[in-house]
PDB file of C-alpha atoms in Angstrom:
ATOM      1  CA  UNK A1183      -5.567 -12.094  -3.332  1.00  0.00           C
ATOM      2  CA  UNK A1184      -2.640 -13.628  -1.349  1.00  0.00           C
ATOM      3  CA  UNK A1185      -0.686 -13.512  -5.047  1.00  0.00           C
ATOM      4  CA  UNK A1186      -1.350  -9.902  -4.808  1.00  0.00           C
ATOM      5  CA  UNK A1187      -0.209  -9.265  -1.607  1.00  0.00           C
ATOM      6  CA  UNK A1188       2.713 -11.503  -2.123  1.00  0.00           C
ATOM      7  CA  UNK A1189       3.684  -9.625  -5.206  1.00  0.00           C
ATOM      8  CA  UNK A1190       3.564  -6.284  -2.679  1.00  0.00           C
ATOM      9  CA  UNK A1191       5.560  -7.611  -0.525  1.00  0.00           C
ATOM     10  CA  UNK A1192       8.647  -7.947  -3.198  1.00  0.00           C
ATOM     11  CA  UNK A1193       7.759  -4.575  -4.241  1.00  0.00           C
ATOM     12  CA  UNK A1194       8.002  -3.145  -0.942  1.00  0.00           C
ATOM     13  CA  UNK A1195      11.408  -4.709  -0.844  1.00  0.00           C
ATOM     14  CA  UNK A1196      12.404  -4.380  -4.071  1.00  0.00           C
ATOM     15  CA  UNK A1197      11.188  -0.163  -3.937  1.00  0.00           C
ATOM     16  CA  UNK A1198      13.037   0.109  -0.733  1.00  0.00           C
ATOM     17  CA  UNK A1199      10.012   1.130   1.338  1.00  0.00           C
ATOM     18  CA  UNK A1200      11.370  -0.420   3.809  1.00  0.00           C
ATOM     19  CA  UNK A1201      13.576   2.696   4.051  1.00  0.00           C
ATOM     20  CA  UNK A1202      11.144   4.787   5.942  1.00  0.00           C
ATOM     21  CA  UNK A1203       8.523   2.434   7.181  1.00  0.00           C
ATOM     22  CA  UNK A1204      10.746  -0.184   8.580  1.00  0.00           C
ATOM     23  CA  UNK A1205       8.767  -3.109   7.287  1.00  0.00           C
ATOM     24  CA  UNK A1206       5.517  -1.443   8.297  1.00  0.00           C
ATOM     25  CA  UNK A1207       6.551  -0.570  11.849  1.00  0.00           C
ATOM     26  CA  UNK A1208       7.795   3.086  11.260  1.00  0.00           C
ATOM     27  CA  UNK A1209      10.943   4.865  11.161  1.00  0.00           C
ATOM     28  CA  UNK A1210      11.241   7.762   9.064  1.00  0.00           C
ATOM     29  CA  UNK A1211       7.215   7.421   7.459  1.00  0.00           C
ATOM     30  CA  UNK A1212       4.225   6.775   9.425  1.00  0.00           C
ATOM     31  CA  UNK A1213       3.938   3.121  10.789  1.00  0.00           C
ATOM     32  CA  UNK A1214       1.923   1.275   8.416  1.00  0.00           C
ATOM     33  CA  UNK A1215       0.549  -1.535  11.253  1.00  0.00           C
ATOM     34  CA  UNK A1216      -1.552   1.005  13.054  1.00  0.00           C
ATOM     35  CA  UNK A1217      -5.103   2.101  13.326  1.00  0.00           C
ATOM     36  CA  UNK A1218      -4.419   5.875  13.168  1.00  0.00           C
ATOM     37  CA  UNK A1219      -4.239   6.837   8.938  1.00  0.00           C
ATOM     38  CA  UNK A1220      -4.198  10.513   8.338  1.00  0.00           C
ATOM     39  CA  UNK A1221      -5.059   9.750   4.530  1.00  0.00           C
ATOM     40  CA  UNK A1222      -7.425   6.681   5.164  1.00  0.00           C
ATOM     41  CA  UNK A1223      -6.865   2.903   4.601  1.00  0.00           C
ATOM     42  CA  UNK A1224      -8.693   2.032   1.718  1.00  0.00           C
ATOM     43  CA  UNK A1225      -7.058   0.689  -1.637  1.00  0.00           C
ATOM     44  CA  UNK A1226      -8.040   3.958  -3.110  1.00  0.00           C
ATOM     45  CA  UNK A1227      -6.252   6.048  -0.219  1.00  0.00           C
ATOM     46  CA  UNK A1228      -3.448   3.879  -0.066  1.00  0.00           C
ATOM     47  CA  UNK A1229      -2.788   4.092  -4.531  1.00  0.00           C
ATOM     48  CA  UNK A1230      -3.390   7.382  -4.345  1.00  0.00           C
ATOM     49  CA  UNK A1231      -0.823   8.274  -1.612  1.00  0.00           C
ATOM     50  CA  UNK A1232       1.958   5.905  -3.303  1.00  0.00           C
ATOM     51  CA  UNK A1233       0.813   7.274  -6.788  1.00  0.00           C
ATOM     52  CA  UNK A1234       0.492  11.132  -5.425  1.00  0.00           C
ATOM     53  CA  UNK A1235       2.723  11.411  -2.615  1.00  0.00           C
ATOM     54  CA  UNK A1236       1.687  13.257   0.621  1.00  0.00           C
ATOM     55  CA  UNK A1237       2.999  16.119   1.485  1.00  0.00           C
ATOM     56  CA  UNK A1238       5.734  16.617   3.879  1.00  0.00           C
ATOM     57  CA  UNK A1239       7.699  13.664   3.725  1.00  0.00           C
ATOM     58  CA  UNK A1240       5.776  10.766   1.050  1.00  0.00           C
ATOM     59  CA  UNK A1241       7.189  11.247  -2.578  1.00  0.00           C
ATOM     60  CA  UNK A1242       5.067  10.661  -5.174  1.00  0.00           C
ATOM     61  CA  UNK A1243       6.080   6.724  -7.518  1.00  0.00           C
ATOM     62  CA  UNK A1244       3.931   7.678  -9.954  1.00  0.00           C
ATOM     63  CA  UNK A1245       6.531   6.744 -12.314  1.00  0.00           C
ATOM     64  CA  UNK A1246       8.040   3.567 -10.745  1.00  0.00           C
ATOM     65  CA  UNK A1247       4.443   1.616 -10.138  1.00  0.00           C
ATOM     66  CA  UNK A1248       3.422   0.678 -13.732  1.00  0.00           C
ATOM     67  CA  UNK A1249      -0.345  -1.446 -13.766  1.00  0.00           C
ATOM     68  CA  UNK A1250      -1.466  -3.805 -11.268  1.00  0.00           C
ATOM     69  CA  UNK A1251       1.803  -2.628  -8.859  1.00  0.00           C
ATOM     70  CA  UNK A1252      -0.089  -0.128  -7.282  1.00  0.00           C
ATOM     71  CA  UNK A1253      -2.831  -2.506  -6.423  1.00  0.00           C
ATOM     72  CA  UNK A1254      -0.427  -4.999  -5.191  1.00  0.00           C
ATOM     73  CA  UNK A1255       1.819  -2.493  -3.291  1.00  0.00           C
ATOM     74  CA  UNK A1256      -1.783  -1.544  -1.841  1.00  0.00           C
ATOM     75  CA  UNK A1257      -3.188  -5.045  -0.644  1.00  0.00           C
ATOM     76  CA  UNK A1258       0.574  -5.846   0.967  1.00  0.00           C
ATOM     77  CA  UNK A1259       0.317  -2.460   2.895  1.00  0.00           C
ATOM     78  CA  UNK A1260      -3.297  -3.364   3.918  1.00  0.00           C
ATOM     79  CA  UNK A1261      -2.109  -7.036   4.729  1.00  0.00           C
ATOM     80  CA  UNK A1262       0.062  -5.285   7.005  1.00  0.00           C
ATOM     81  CA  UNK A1263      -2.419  -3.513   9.531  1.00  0.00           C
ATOM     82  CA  UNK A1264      -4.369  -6.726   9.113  1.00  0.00           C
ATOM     83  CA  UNK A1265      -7.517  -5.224   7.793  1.00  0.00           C
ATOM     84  CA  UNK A1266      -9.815  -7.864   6.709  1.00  0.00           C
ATOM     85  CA  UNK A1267      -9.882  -9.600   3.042  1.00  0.00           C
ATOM     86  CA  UNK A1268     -13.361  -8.528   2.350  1.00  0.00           C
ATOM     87  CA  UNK A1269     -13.020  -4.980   2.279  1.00  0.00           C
ATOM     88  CA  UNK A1270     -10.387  -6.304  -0.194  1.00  0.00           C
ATOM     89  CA  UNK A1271     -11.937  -7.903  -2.091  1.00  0.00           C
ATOM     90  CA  UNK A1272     -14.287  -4.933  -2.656  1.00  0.00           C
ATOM     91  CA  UNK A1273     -11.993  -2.606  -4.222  1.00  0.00           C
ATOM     92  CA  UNK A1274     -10.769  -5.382  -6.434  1.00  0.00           C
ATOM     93  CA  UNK A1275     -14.189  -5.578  -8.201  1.00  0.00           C
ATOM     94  CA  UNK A1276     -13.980  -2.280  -8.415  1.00  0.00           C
ATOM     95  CA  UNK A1277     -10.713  -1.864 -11.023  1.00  0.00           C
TER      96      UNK A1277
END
């Protein structure tokens, strides 16, 4: 798991999400260290929002995450708010 999260983290950079979430703390999109998620925190909420987009303000990267990036773009984001490595670990068995 930390590989995963590690690879998120140079995605993150490397995608410039850093743009509007300010290394998780907010800015132009939603803070991504707090407890209040309009869209949920799950690895499926999370995918889907990066792979969807959200409307007013989230574009959809449905075609700059190829694979595993989603998931790993996921786990960082997760890593982020601190949610626990169990619930994790769940979704992970689940791909």
């Amino acid at each position: 798991m930390r590989e995963r999260i590690a690879a998120g983290r140079e995605l993150v950079q490397a995608d410039n999400c850093v743009g509007c979430h300010v290394s998780g703390g907010g800015g132009m999109g939603p803070p991504l260290m707090d407890d209040a998620w309009i869209y949920g925190s799950s690895m499926e909420n999370i995918a889907a929002s990066i792979i969807e987009g959200r409307p007013a303000g989230m574009p959809t990267f449905r075609h700059m995450v190829a694979g595993d990036q989603v998931w790993q773009l996921a786990a960082y984001v997760r890593s982020l708010r601190g949610l626990g490595q169990k619930q994790t670990e769940t979704a992970d068995s689940s791909e």
